[in-house]
Amino acid sequence: MKANTAVMVSFLLMFSQVLFAQTKRVRTIEELSQAISSNLNNPNWEELDKLCIQSVVFMKFDLNKNGELENITFSKGAPEVVKAMLKTAISSVAVKENSKQLRGHTFLQPFIFIYEVGCSDALEDRMEKDQFHQSLLTMLSFEAPLSKPLSCTILSPLMQSSKR
């Protein structure tokens, strides 16, 4: 019974995030990055506040010739709650029909995050949370392996933090 309740609560939280995300129609790279950023407004703070980590997640996605999102993938090791938040934000972006600048391209979106509410005061806990260097070293190591060399546009980094 508890497992079913947990699944239902998770589903409702994700569904509520989708409802609150506003669809943004974009035409330029700048508008694309701004739309993703503005749709990070409804994170699951209850889950994020359990984390003790400073890191960067790279989200790779394609916009096909029809302006539809495809092949959304994240750098390996990204926390599930962060991936869910980024999926919600990117899923609410729609490309305008006359946006030739965006269609048929691959994009890499860095997301810098610092979540420290879940940290204890132990020195080891504070030292282990810093994953920036490892994230940058493995920035092109995605959950879905690259089948060809990556030719993409890197968007301006997004950032979010939660500290004590």
PDB file of C-alpha atoms in Angstrom:
ATOM      1  CA  MET A   1       0.000   0.000   0.000  1.00  0.00           C
ATOM      2  CA  LYS A   2       2.821   2.428   0.879  1.00  0.00           C
ATOM      3  CA  ALA A   3       4.535   1.783  -2.475  1.00  0.00           C
ATOM      4  CA  ASN A   4       1.318   2.621  -4.354  1.00  0.00           C
ATOM      5  CA  THR A   5       0.902   5.806  -2.312  1.00  0.00           C
ATOM      6  CA  ALA A   6       4.514   6.850  -3.011  1.00  0.00           C
ATOM      7  CA  VAL A   7       4.042   6.249  -6.744  1.00  0.00           C
ATOM      8  CA  MET A   8       0.798   8.262  -6.725  1.00  0.00           C
ATOM      9  CA  VAL A   9       2.397  11.162  -4.823  1.00  0.00           C
ATOM     10  CA  SER A  10       5.368  11.190  -7.260  1.00  0.00           C
ATOM     11  CA  PHE A  11       2.997  11.186 -10.222  1.00  0.00           C
ATOM     12  CA  LEU A  12       0.930  14.056  -8.780  1.00  0.00           C
ATOM     13  CA  LEU A  13       4.062  16.124  -8.098  1.00  0.00           C
ATOM     14  CA  MET A  14       5.337  15.616 -11.644  1.00  0.00           C
ATOM     15  CA  PHE A  15       1.858  16.295 -13.107  1.00  0.00           C
ATOM     16  CA  SER A  16       1.525  19.516 -11.101  1.00  0.00           C
ATOM     17  CA  GLN A  17       4.913  20.683 -12.401  1.00  0.00           C
ATOM     18  CA  VAL A  18       3.759  20.086 -15.981  1.00  0.00           C
ATOM     19  CA  LEU A  19       0.526  22.006 -15.340  1.00  0.00           C
ATOM     20  CA  PHE A  20       2.376  25.031 -13.969  1.00  0.00           C
ATOM     21  CA  ALA A  21       4.986  25.140 -16.731  1.00  0.00           C
ATOM     22  CA  GLN A  22       3.928  27.622 -19.366  1.00  0.00           C
ATOM     23  CA  THR A  23       4.485  26.772 -23.005  1.00  0.00           C
ATOM     24  CA  LYS A  24       6.809  29.331 -24.544  1.00  0.00           C
ATOM     25  CA  ARG A  25       7.096  29.718 -28.301  1.00  0.00           C
ATOM     26  CA  VAL A  26      10.652  30.649 -29.267  1.00  0.00           C
ATOM     27  CA  ARG A  27      12.410  31.763 -32.429  1.00  0.00           C
ATOM     28  CA  THR A  28      16.034  32.472 -31.413  1.00  0.00           C
ATOM     29  CA  ILE A  29      18.753  30.844 -29.330  1.00  0.00           C
ATOM     30  CA  GLU A  30      18.416  33.578 -26.692  1.00  0.00           C
ATOM     31  CA  GLU A  31      14.657  33.004 -26.434  1.00  0.00           C
ATOM     32  CA  LEU A  32      15.240  29.239 -26.158  1.00  0.00           C
ATOM     33  CA  SER A  33      17.601  29.611 -23.194  1.00  0.00           C
ATOM     34  CA  GLN A  34      15.285  32.155 -21.510  1.00  0.00           C
ATOM     35  CA  ALA A  35      12.246  29.899 -21.974  1.00  0.00           C
ATOM     36  CA  ILE A  36      13.983  26.934 -20.363  1.00  0.00           C
ATOM     37  CA  SER A  37      15.142  29.132 -17.483  1.00  0.00           C
ATOM     38  CA  SER A  38      11.714  30.640 -16.859  1.00  0.00           C
ATOM     39  CA  ASN A  39      10.144  27.168 -16.700  1.00  0.00           C
ATOM     40  CA  LEU A  40      12.408  26.105 -13.810  1.00  0.00           C
ATOM     41  CA  ASN A  41      10.001  27.969 -11.517  1.00  0.00           C
ATOM     42  CA  ASN A  42       8.292  24.909 -10.049  1.00  0.00           C
ATOM     43  CA  PRO A  43      11.012  22.615  -8.758  1.00  0.00           C
ATOM     44  CA  ASN A  44      10.274  19.813  -6.321  1.00  0.00           C
ATOM     45  CA  TRP A  45      11.917  21.572  -3.357  1.00  0.00           C
ATOM     46  CA  GLU A  46      10.974  18.766  -0.970  1.00  0.00           C
ATOM     47  CA  GLU A  47      13.231  16.369  -2.897  1.00  0.00           C
ATOM     48  CA  LEU A  48      15.906  18.950  -3.776  1.00  0.00           C
ATOM     49  CA  ASP A  49      16.282  19.914  -0.114  1.00  0.00           C
ATOM     50  CA  LYS A  50      17.404  16.338   0.649  1.00  0.00           C
ATOM     51  CA  LEU A  51      20.465  16.760  -1.594  1.00  0.00           C
ATOM     52  CA  CYS A  52      23.960  17.775  -0.568  1.00  0.00           C
ATOM     53  CA  ILE A  53      25.692  18.530  -3.861  1.00  0.00           C
ATOM     54  CA  GLN A  54      27.270  21.225  -6.017  1.00  0.00           C
ATOM     55  CA  SER A  55      27.443  20.174  -9.638  1.00  0.00           C
ATOM     56  CA  VAL A  56      26.680  20.777 -13.290  1.00  0.00           C
ATOM     57  CA  VAL A  57      24.323  18.699 -15.417  1.00  0.00           C
ATOM     58  CA  PHE A  58      24.532  18.951 -19.183  1.00  0.00           C
ATOM     59  CA  MET A  59      21.261  18.410 -21.034  1.00  0.00           C
ATOM     60  CA  LYS A  60      21.625  17.517 -24.715  1.00  0.00           C
ATOM     61  CA  PHE A  61      18.639  17.723 -27.031  1.00  0.00           C
ATOM     62  CA  ASP A  62      17.860  17.980 -30.721  1.00  0.00           C
ATOM     63  CA  LEU A  63      15.326  20.140 -32.484  1.00  0.00           C
ATOM     64  CA  ASN A  64      14.372  18.356 -35.686  1.00  0.00           C
ATOM     65  CA  LYS A  65      13.466  20.060 -38.968  1.00  0.00           C
ATOM     66  CA  ASN A  66       9.838  20.277 -37.772  1.00  0.00           C
ATOM     67  CA  GLY A  67      10.899  22.103 -34.605  1.00  0.00           C
ATOM     68  CA  GLU A  68      10.110  19.145 -32.337  1.00  0.00           C
ATOM     69  CA  LEU A  69      12.307  18.155 -29.387  1.00  0.00           C
ATOM     70  CA  GLU A  70      14.093  14.824 -29.728  1.00  0.00           C
ATOM     71  CA  ASN A  71      16.785  12.791 -28.008  1.00  0.00           C
ATOM     72  CA  ILE A  72      16.759  14.561 -24.643  1.00  0.00           C
ATOM     73  CA  THR A  73      19.567  13.105 -22.548  1.00  0.00           C
ATOM     74  CA  PHE A  74      21.574  14.144 -19.503  1.00  0.00           C
ATOM     75  CA  SER A  75      25.157  13.786 -18.395  1.00  0.00           C
ATOM     76  CA  LYS A  76      25.723  10.587 -16.444  1.00  0.00           C
ATOM     77  CA  GLY A  77      25.154  10.701 -12.715  1.00  0.00           C
ATOM     78  CA  ALA A  78      22.620  13.536 -12.683  1.00  0.00           C
ATOM     79  CA  PRO A  79      20.173  13.321  -9.755  1.00  0.00           C
ATOM     80  CA  GLU A  80      16.745  12.055 -10.873  1.00  0.00           C
ATOM     81  CA  VAL A  81      14.936  15.031  -9.323  1.00  0.00           C
ATOM     82  CA  VAL A  82      17.146  17.447 -11.314  1.00  0.00           C
ATOM     83  CA  LYS A  83      16.565  15.519 -14.554  1.00  0.00           C
ATOM     84  CA  ALA A  84      12.792  15.560 -13.966  1.00  0.00           C
ATOM     85  CA  MET A  85      12.854  19.327 -13.385  1.00  0.00           C
ATOM     86  CA  LEU A  86      14.873  19.947 -16.559  1.00  0.00           C
ATOM     87  CA  LYS A  87      12.630  17.628 -18.619  1.00  0.00           C
ATOM     88  CA  THR A  88       9.593  19.603 -17.464  1.00  0.00           C
ATOM     89  CA  ALA A  89      11.266  22.904 -18.336  1.00  0.00           C
ATOM     90  CA  ILE A  90      12.404  21.820 -21.812  1.00  0.00           C
ATOM     91  CA  SER A  91       9.126  20.043 -22.617  1.00  0.00           C
ATOM     92  CA  SER A  92       7.238  23.307 -22.306  1.00  0.00           C
ATOM     93  CA  VAL A  93       9.240  24.969 -25.080  1.00  0.00           C
ATOM     94  CA  ALA A  94       7.742  25.140 -28.559  1.00  0.00           C
ATOM     95  CA  VAL A  95       9.610  26.402 -31.605  1.00  0.00           C
ATOM     96  CA  LYS A  96       7.927  28.986 -33.824  1.00  0.00           C
ATOM     97  CA  GLU A  97       7.357  27.905 -37.400  1.00  0.00           C
ATOM     98  CA  ASN A  98       9.665  30.539 -38.886  1.00  0.00           C
ATOM     99  CA  SER A  99      12.642  29.811 -36.600  1.00  0.00           C
ATOM    100  CA  LYS A 100      15.257  28.557 -39.042  1.00  0.00           C
ATOM    101  CA  GLN A 101      18.030  29.377 -36.518  1.00  0.00           C
ATOM    102  CA  LEU A 102      16.868  26.569 -34.194  1.00  0.00           C
ATOM    103  CA  ARG A 103      15.494  23.817 -36.420  1.00  0.00           C
ATOM    104  CA  GLY A 104      17.656  20.834 -37.240  1.00  0.00           C
ATOM    105  CA  HIS A 105      20.286  21.553 -34.566  1.00  0.00           C
ATOM    106  CA  THR A 106      21.616  19.892 -31.433  1.00  0.00           C
ATOM    107  CA  PHE A 107      21.880  21.948 -28.251  1.00  0.00           C
ATOM    108  CA  LEU A 108      23.834  21.490 -25.045  1.00  0.00           C
ATOM    109  CA  GLN A 109      22.334  23.229 -21.996  1.00  0.00           C
ATOM    110  CA  PRO A 110      24.526  23.430 -18.858  1.00  0.00           C
ATOM    111  CA  PHE A 111      22.626  23.592 -15.566  1.00  0.00           C
ATOM    112  CA  ILE A 112      24.709  24.604 -12.535  1.00  0.00           C
ATOM    113  CA  PHE A 113      23.141  23.711  -9.217  1.00  0.00           C
ATOM    114  CA  ILE A 114      24.032  24.040  -5.561  1.00  0.00           C
ATOM    115  CA  TYR A 115      21.775  22.211  -3.117  1.00  0.00           C
ATOM    116  CA  GLU A 116      23.134  22.292   0.437  1.00  0.00           C
ATOM    117  CA  VAL A 117      20.070  21.974   2.637  1.00  0.00           C
ATOM    118  CA  GLY A 118      20.589  18.205   2.911  1.00  0.00           C
ATOM    119  CA  CYS A 119      24.203  18.563   4.088  1.00  0.00           C
ATOM    120  CA  SER A 120      25.256  17.737   7.591  1.00  0.00           C
ATOM    121  CA  ASP A 121      27.962  19.798   9.211  1.00  0.00           C
ATOM    122  CA  ALA A 122      30.496  16.985   8.823  1.00  0.00           C
ATOM    123  CA  LEU A 123      33.599  17.984   6.859  1.00  0.00           C
ATOM    124  CA  GLU A 124      33.431  14.813   4.728  1.00  0.00           C
ATOM    125  CA  ASP A 125      29.842  15.603   3.754  1.00  0.00           C
ATOM    126  CA  ARG A 126      30.842  19.120   2.649  1.00  0.00           C
ATOM    127  CA  MET A 127      33.842  17.879   0.668  1.00  0.00           C
ATOM    128  CA  GLU A 128      31.944  15.091  -1.135  1.00  0.00           C
ATOM    129  CA  LYS A 129      29.169  17.391  -2.330  1.00  0.00           C
ATOM    130  CA  ASP A 130      31.444  19.365  -4.684  1.00  0.00           C
ATOM    131  CA  GLN A 131      31.082  17.621  -8.053  1.00  0.00           C
ATOM    132  CA  PHE A 132      31.896  20.570 -10.364  1.00  0.00           C
ATOM    133  CA  HIS A 133      35.283  19.309 -11.488  1.00  0.00           C
ATOM    134  CA  GLN A 134      34.014  15.787 -12.180  1.00  0.00           C
ATOM    135  CA  SER A 135      31.012  17.136 -14.106  1.00  0.00           C
ATOM    136  CA  LEU A 136      33.206  19.257 -16.340  1.00  0.00           C
ATOM    137  CA  LEU A 137      35.591  16.367 -17.009  1.00  0.00           C
ATOM    138  CA  THR A 138      32.696  14.158 -18.091  1.00  0.00           C
ATOM    139  CA  MET A 139      30.546  16.818 -19.771  1.00  0.00           C
ATOM    140  CA  LEU A 140      30.247  14.781 -22.966  1.00  0.00           C
ATOM    141  CA  SER A 141      29.524  11.484 -21.241  1.00  0.00           C
ATOM    142  CA  PHE A 142      25.758  11.120 -21.577  1.00  0.00           C
ATOM    143  CA  GLU A 143      23.281   8.466 -20.485  1.00  0.00           C
ATOM    144  CA  ALA A 144      22.626   7.754 -24.158  1.00  0.00           C
ATOM    145  CA  PRO A 145      26.000   7.344 -25.881  1.00  0.00           C
ATOM    146  CA  LEU A 146      26.895   9.630 -28.748  1.00  0.00           C
ATOM    147  CA  SER A 147      26.634   7.774 -32.052  1.00  0.00           C
ATOM    148  CA  LYS A 148      28.557  10.448 -33.943  1.00  0.00           C
ATOM    149  CA  PRO A 149      30.767  13.426 -33.066  1.00  0.00           C
ATOM    150  CA  LEU A 150      28.789  16.108 -31.286  1.00  0.00           C
ATOM    151  CA  SER A 151      28.211  19.253 -33.290  1.00  0.00           C
ATOM    152  CA  CYS A 152      26.033  21.511 -31.188  1.00  0.00           C
ATOM    153  CA  THR A 153      25.222  24.968 -29.913  1.00  0.00           C
ATOM    154  CA  ILE A 154      26.024  25.471 -26.226  1.00  0.00           C
ATOM    155  CA  LEU A 155      23.401  27.619 -24.528  1.00  0.00           C
ATOM    156  CA  SER A 156      24.072  30.014 -21.658  1.00  0.00           C
ATOM    157  CA  PRO A 157      24.228  28.153 -18.346  1.00  0.00           C
ATOM    158  CA  LEU A 158      21.204  28.073 -16.055  1.00  0.00           C
ATOM    159  CA  MET A 159      21.704  28.145 -12.295  1.00  0.00           C
ATOM    160  CA  GLN A 160      19.697  27.300  -9.211  1.00  0.00           C
ATOM    161  CA  SER A 161      20.641  26.980  -5.555  1.00  0.00           C
ATOM    162  CA  SER A 162      19.241  26.081  -2.194  1.00  0.00           C
ATOM    163  CA  LYS A 163      21.403  26.739   0.878  1.00  0.00           C
ATOM    164  CA  ARG A 164      20.994  26.728   4.624  1.00  0.00           C
TER     165      ARG A 164
END
